[in-house]
mmCIF file of C-alpha atoms in Angstrom:
data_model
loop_
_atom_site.group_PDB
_atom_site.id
_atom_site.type_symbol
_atom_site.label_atom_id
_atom_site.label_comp_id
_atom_site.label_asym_id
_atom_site.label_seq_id
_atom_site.Cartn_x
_atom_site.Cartn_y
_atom_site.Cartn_z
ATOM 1 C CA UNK F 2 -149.672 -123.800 -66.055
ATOM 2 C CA UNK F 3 -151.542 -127.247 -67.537
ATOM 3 C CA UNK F 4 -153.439 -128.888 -65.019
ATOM 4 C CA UNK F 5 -152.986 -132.414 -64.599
ATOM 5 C CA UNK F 6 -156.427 -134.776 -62.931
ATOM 6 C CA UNK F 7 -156.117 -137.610 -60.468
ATOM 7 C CA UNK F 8 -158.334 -139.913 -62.397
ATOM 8 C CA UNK F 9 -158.233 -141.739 -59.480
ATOM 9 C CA UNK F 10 -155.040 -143.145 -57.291
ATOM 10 C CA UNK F 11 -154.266 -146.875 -57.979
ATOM 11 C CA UNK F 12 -150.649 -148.508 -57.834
ATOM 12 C CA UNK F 13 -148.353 -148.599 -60.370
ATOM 13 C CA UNK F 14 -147.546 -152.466 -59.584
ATOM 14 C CA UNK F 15 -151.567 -152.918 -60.758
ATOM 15 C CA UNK F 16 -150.312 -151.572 -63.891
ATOM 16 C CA UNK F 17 -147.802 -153.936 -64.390
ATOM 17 C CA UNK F 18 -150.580 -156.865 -63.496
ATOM 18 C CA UNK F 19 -152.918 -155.239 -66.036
ATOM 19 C CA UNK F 20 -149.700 -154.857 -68.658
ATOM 20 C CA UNK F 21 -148.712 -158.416 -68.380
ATOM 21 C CA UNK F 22 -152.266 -160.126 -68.890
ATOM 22 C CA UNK F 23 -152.539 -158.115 -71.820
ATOM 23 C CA UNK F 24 -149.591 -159.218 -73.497
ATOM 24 C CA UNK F 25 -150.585 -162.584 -72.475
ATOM 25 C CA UNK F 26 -153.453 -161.921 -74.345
ATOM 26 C CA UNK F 27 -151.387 -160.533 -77.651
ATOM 27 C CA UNK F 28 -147.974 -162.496 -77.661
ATOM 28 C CA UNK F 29 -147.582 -166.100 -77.011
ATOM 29 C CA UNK F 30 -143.780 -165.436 -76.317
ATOM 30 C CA UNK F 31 -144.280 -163.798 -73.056
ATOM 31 C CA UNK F 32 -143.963 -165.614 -70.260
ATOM 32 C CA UNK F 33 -143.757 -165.108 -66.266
ATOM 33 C CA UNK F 34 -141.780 -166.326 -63.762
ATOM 34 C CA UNK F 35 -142.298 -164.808 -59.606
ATOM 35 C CA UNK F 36 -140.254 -165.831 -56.727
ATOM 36 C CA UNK F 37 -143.225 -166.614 -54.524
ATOM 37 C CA UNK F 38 -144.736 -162.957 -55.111
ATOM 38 C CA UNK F 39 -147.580 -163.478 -57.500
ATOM 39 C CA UNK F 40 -150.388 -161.336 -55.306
ATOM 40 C CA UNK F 41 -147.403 -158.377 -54.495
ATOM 41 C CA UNK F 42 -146.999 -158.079 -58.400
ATOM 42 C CA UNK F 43 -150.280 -158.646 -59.184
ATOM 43 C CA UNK F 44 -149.681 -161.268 -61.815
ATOM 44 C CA UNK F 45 -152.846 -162.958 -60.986
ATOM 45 C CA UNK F 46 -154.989 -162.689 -63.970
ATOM 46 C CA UNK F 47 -151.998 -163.763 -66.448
ATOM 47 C CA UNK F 48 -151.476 -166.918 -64.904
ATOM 48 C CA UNK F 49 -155.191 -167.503 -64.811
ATOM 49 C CA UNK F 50 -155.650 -167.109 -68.237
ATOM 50 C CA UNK F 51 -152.112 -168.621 -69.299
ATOM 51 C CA UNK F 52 -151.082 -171.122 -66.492
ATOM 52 C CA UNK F 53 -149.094 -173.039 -68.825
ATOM 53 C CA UNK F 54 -146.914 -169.829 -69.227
ATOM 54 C CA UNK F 55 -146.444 -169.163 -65.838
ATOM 55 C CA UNK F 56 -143.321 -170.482 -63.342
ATOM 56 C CA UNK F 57 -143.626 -170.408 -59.596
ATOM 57 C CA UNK F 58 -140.090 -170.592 -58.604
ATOM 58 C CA UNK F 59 -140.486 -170.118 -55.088
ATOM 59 C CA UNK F 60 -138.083 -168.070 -52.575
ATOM 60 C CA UNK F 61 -135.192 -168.850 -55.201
ATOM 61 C CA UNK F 62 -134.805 -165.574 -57.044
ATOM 62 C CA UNK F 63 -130.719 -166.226 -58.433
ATOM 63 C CA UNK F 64 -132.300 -169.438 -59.918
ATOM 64 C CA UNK F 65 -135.056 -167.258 -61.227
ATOM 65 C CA UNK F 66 -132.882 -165.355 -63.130
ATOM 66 C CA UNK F 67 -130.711 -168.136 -64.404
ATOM 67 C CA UNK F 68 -133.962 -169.702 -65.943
ATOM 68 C CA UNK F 69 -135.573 -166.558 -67.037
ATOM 69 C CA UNK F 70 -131.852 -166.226 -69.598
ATOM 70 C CA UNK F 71 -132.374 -169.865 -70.476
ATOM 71 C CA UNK F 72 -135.661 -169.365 -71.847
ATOM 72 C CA UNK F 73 -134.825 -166.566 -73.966
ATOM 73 C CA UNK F 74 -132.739 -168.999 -75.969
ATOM 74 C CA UNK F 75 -135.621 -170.536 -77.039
ATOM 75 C CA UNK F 76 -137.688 -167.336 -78.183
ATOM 76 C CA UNK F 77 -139.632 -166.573 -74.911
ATOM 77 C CA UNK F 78 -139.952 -163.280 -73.559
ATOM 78 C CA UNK F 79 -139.234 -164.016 -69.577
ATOM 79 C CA UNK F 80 -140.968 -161.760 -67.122
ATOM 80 C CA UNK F 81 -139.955 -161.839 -63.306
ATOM 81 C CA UNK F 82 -141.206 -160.720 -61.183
ATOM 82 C CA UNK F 83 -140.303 -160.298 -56.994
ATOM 83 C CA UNK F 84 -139.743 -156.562 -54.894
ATOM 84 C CA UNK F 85 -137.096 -154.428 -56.680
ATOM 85 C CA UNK F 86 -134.601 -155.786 -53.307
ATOM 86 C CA UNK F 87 -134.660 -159.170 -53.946
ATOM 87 C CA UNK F 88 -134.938 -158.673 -58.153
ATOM 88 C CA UNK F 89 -131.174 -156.471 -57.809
ATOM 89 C CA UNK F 90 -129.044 -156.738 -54.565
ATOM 90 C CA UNK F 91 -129.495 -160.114 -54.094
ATOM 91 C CA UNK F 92 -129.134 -161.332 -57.376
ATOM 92 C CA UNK F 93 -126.284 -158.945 -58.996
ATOM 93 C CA UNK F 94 -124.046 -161.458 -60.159
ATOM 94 C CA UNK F 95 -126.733 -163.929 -62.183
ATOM 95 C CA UNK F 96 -127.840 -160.774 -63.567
ATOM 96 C CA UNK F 97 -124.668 -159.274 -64.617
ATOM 97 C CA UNK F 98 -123.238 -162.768 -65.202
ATOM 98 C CA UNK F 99 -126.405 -164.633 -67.329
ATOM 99 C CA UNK F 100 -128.292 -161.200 -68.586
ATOM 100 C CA UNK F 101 -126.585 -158.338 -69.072
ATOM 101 C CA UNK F 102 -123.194 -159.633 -70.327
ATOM 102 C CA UNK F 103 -125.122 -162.536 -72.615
ATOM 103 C CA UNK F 104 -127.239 -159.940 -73.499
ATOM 104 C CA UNK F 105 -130.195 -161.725 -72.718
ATOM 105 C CA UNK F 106 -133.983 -160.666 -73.840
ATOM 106 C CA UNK F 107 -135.100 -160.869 -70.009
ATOM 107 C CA UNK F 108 -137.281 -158.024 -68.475
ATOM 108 C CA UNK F 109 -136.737 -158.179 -64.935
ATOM 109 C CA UNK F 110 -140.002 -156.726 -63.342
ATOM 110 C CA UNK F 111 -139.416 -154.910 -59.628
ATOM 111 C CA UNK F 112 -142.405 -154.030 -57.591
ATOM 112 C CA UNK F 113 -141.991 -152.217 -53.923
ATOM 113 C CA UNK F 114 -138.916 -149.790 -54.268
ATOM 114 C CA UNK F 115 -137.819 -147.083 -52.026
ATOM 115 C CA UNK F 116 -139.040 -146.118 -48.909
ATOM 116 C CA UNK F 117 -142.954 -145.749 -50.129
ATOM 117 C CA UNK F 118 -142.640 -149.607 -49.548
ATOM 118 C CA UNK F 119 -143.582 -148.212 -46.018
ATOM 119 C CA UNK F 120 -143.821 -150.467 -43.290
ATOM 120 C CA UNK F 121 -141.499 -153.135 -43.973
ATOM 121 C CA UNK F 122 -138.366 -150.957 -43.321
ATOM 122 C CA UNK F 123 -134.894 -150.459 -44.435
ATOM 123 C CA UNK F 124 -134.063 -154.223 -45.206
ATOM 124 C CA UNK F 125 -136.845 -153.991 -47.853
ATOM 125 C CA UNK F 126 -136.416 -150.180 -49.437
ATOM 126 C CA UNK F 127 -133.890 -150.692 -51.669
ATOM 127 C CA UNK F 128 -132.781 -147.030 -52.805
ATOM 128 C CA UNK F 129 -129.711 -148.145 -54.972
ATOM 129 C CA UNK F 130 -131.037 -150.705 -57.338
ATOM 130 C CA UNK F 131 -131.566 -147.884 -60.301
ATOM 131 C CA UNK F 132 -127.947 -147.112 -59.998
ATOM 132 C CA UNK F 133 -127.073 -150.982 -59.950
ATOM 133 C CA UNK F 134 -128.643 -151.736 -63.086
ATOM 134 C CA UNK F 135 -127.934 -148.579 -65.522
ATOM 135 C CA UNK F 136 -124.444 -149.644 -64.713
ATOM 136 C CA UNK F 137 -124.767 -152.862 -66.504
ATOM 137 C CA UNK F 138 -124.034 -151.884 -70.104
ATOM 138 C CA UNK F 139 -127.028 -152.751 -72.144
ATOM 139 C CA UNK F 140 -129.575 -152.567 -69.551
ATOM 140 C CA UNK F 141 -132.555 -150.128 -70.521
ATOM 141 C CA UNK F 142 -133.456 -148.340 -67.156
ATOM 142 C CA UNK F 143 -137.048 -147.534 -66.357
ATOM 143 C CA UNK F 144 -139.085 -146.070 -63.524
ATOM 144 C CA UNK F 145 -142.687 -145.363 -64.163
ATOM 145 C CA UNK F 146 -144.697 -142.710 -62.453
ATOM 146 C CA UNK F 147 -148.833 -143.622 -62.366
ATOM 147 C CA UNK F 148 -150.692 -147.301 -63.240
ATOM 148 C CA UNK F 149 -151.518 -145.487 -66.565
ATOM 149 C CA UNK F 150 -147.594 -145.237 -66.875
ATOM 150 C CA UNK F 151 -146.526 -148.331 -65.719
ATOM 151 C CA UNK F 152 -149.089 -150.407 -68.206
ATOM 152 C CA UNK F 153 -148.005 -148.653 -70.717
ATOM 153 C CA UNK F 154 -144.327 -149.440 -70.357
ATOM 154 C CA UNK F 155 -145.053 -153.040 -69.431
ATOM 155 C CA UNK F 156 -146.510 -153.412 -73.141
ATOM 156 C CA UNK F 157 -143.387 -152.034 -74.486
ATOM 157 C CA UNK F 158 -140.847 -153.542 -73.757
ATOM 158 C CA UNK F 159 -141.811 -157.372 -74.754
ATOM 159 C CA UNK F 160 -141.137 -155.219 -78.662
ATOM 160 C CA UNK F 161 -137.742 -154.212 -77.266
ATOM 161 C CA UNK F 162 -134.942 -156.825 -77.813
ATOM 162 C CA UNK F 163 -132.202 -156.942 -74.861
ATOM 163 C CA UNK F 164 -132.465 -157.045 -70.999
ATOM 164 C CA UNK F 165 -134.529 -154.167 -69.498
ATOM 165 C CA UNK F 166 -135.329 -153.632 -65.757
ATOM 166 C CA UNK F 167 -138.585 -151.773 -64.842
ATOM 167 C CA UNK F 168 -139.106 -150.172 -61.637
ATOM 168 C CA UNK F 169 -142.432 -149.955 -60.036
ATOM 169 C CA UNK F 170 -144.169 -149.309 -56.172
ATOM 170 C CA UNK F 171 -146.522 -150.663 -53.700
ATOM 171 C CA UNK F 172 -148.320 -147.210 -52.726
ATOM 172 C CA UNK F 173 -151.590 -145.934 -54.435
ATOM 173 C CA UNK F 174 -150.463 -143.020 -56.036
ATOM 174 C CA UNK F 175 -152.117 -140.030 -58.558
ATOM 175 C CA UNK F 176 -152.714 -141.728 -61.982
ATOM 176 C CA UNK F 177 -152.328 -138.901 -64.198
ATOM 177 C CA UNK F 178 -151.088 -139.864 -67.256
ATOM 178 C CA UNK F 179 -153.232 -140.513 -70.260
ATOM 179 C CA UNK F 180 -154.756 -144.324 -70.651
ATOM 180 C CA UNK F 181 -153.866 -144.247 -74.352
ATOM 181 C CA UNK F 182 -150.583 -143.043 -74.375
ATOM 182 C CA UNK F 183 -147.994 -144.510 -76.590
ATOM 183 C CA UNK F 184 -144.854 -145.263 -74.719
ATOM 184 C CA UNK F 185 -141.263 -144.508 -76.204
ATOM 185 C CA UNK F 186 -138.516 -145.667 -74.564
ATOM 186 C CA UNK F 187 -135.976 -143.228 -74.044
ATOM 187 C CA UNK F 188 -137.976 -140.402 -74.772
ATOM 188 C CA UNK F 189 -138.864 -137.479 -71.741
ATOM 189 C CA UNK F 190 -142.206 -136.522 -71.416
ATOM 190 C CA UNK F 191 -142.554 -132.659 -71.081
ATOM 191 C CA UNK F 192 -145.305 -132.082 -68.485
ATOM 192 C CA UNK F 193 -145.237 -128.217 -68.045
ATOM 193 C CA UNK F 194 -143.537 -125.485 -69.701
ATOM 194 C CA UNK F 195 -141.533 -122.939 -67.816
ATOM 195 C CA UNK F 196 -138.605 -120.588 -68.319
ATOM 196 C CA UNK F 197 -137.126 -119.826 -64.529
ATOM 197 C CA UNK F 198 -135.952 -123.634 -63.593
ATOM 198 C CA UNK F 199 -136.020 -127.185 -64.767
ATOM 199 C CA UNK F 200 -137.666 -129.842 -62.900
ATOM 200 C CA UNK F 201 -136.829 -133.391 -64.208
ATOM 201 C CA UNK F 202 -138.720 -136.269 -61.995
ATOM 202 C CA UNK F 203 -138.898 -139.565 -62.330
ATOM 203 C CA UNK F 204 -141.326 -142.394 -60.475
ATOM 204 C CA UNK F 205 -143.532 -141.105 -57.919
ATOM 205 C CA UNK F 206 -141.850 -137.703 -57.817
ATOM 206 C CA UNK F 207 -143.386 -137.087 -61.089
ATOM 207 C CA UNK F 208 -146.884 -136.285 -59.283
ATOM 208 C CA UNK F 209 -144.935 -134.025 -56.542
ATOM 209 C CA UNK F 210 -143.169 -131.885 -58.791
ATOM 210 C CA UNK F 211 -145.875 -131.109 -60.716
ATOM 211 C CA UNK F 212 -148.128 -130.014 -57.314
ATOM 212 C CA UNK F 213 -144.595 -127.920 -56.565
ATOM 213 C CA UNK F 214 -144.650 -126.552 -60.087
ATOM 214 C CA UNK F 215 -147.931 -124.839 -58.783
ATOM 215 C CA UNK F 216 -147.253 -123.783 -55.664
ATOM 216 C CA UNK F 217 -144.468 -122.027 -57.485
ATOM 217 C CA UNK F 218 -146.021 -120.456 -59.823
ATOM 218 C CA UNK F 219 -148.025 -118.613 -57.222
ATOM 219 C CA UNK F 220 -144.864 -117.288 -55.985
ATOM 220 C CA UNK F 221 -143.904 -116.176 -59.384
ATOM 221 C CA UNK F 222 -141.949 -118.984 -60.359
ATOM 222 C CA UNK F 223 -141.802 -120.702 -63.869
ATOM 223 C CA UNK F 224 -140.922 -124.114 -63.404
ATOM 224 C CA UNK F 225 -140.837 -126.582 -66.625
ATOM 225 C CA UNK F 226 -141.863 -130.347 -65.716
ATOM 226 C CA UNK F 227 -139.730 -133.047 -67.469
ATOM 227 C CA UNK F 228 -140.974 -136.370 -66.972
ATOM 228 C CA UNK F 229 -138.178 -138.863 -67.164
ATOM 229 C CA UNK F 230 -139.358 -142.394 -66.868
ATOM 230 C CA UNK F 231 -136.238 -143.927 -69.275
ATOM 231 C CA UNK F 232 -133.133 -143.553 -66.509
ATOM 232 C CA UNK F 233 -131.046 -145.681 -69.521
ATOM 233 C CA UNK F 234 -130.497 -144.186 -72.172
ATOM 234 C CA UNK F 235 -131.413 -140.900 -70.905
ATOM 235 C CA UNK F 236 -133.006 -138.433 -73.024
ATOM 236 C CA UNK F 237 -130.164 -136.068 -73.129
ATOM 237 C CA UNK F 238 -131.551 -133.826 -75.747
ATOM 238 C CA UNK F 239 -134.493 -132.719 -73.796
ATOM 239 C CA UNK F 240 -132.959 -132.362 -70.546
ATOM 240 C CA UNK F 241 -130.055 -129.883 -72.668
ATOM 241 C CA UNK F 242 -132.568 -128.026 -74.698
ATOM 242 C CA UNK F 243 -134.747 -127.270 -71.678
ATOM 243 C CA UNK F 244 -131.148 -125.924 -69.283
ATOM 244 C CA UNK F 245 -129.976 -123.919 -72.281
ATOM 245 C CA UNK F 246 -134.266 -122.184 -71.663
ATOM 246 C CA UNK F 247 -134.133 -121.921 -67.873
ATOM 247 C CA UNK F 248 -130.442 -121.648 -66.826
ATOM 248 C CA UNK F 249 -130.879 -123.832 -63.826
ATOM 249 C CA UNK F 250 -132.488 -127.969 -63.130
ATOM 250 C CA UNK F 251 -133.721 -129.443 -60.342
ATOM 251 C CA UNK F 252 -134.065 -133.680 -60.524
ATOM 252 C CA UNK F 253 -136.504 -135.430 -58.034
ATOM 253 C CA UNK F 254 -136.381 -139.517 -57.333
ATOM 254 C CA UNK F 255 -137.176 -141.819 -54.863
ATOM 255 C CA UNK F 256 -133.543 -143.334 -54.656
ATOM 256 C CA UNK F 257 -130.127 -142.462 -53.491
ATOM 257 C CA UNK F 258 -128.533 -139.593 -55.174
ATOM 258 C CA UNK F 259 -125.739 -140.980 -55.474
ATOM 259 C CA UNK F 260 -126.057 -143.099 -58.725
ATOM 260 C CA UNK F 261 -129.640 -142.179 -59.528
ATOM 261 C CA UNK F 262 -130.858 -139.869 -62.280
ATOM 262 C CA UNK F 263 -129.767 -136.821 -60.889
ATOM 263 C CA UNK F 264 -125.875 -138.282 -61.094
ATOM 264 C CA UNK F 265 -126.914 -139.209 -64.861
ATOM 265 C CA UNK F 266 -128.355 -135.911 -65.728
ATOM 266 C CA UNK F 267 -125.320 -134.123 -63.564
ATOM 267 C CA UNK F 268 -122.457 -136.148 -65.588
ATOM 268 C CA UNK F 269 -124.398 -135.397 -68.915
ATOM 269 C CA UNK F 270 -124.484 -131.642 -68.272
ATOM 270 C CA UNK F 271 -120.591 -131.860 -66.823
ATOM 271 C CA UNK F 272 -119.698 -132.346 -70.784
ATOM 272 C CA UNK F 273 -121.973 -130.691 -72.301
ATOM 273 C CA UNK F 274 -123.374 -128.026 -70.743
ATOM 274 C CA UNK F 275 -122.839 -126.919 -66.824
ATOM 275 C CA UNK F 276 -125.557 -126.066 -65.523
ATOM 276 C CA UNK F 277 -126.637 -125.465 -61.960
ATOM 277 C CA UNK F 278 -128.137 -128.552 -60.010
ATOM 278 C CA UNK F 279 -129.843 -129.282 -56.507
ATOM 279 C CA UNK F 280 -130.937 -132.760 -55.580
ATOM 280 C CA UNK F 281 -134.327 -134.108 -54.578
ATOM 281 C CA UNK F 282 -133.248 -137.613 -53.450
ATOM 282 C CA UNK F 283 -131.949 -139.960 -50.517
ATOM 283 C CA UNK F 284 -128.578 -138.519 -48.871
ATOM 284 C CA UNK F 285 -126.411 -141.508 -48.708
ATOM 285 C CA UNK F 286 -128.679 -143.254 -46.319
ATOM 286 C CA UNK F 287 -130.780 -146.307 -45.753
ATOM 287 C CA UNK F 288 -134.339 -145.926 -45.252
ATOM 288 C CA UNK F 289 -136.849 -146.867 -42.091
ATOM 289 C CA UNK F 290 -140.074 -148.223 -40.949
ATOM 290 C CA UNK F 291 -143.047 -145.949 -41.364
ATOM 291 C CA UNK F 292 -145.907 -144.893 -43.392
ATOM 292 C CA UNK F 293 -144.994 -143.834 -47.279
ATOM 293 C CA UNK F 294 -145.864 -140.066 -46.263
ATOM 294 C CA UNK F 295 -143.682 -140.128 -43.004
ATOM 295 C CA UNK F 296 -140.879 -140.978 -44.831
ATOM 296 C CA UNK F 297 -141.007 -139.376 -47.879
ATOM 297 C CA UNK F 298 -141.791 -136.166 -45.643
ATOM 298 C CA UNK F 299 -138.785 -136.796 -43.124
ATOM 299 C CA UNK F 300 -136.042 -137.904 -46.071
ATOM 300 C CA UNK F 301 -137.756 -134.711 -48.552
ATOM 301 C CA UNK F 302 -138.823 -136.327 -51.206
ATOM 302 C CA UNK F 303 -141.995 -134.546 -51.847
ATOM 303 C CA UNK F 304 -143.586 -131.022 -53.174
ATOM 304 C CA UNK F 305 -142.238 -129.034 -50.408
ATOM 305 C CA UNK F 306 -138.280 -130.457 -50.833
ATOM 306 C CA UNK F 307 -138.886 -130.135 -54.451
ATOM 307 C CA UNK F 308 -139.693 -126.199 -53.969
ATOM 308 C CA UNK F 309 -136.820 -125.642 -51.137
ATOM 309 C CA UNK F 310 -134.610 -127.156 -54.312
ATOM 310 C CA UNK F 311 -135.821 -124.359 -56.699
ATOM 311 C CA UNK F 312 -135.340 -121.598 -53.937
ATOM 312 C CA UNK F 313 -131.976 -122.602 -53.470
ATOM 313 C CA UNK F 314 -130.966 -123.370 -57.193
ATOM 314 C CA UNK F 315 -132.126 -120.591 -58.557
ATOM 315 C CA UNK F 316 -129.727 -118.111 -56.025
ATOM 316 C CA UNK F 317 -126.868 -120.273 -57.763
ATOM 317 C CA UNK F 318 -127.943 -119.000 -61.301
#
């Protein structure tokens, strides 16, 4: 199996702080706008070096969004940026309304998601937001697993025209990925490759599926490691030609199963090729107070779920 290297945890919402002062740096279009936030999302050194570019618009995040699709009339490239709760749930219908269906060139930035947020509890830890915006036709879907990752994909999507939402975390988690990598959107990144089961992961999972991968292959297990960081539009052809290999997937995220990328992967292979799937995600259920490895431990959203998943899909092959 490839080996993958810590090169040292950091958190993926650093790497959308280091992402954005870069492009502040290269395009003059980008701007940002937080909804009282700035030090959570790490936008400190682009409003440093561009203050003019920068928008404070306090605890007012609808308004944030109604401005953010104004601005884009006028050739900016609008950032927000606020916790993925507060940049979804509570401001659906500006999104859907100013956004999505004006087909607005806003990338709506969303730091803290799922129940890694940790301590601040189940009011905070949104685990439906991915399904909330891939429903929106012509959102682009993202959820980025490292700070290598999440820079990366910050970059690119100022060069993509049309409303995107990015999905990032609080925690410091394994940055793995290369610092040079080129980031396509919609394109899976195939981490390991196997022939007994498909693992697709997406967001922090990425990093736990990839330690299960190795536990299972001491078990005598060939797992193949499909990193999916595009939710929308999913990257059908990989997930298809690696099922047709193994016979059998498991998909891992940090969200609700219901409406996450497992559903999206389950209703591709429905028409196209059945295939059979476990779960590695939230069961219909809001999350808690607690530390990030409490509750990714007690809802299984780590190595050891991730393995129990394999065990049990690959009886169903």
């Amino acid at each position: 199996m490839k080996k993958y290297i810590d090169q040292g945890k950091n958190d993926t919402r650093s790497g959308f702080g280091a992402g954005l002062a870069e492009l502040g740096r290269t395009n003059p279009n980008v701007v940002a706008l937080c909804a009282d936030l700035v030090g959570s999302l790490k936008m400190e050194k682009f409003i440093e070096e561009n203050p003019e570019r920068f928008f404070q618009i306090g605890i007012a995040e609808a308004n944030m969004m109604g401005i953010a699709a104004g601005l884009t009339i006028g050739g900016k490239i609008p950032f927000t940026g606020t916790f993925a709760n507060f940049s979804t749930g509570r401001v659906y219908d500006q999104i859907r309304q100013s956004i999505a269906y004006s087909d607005k060139n806003v990338k709506i930035c969303a730091s803290h998601a799922g129940v890694t947020l940790g301590e601040d509890g189940a009011t905070h830890q949104i685990l439906e937001d991915l399904g909330l915006m891939k429903m929106l036709p012509g959102m682009t879907v993202i959820n980025t697993c490292d700070y290598n990752q999440t820079k990366a994909a910050t970059i690119a999507i100022a060069e993509h025209h049309g409303p995107v939402y990015l999905r990032f975390g609080r925690p410091k988690v394994a940055n793995f990925t290369p610092v040079d990598q080129k980031f396509e959107i919609g394109k899976a990144v195939m981490l390991n490759e196997g022939t007994d089961v498909t693992i697709v992961a997406t967001g922090h999972l990425v990093w736990e599926a990839l330690i299960a991968a190795e536990n299972l292959e001491k078990q005598g297990i060939s797992a193949e490691v499909i990193n999916i960081h595009t939710i929308k539009p999913l990257d059908g052809e990989a997930v298809l030609k690696s099922v047709k290999k193994t016979g059998c997937i498991v998909t891992a995220e940090e969200h609700n199963y219901l409406g996450g990328l497992g559903e999206s992967i389950s209703g591709f292979l429905a028409t196209t090729h059945p295939t059979p799937q476990e779960f590695v995600a939230t069961k219909d259920t809001f999350g808690e107070s607690g530390t990030p490895e409490q509750l990714m431990d007690k809802y299984g959203l780590n190595n050891k779920a991730i393995e129990n998943a394999v065990v049990s899909v690959l009886k169903r092959k």
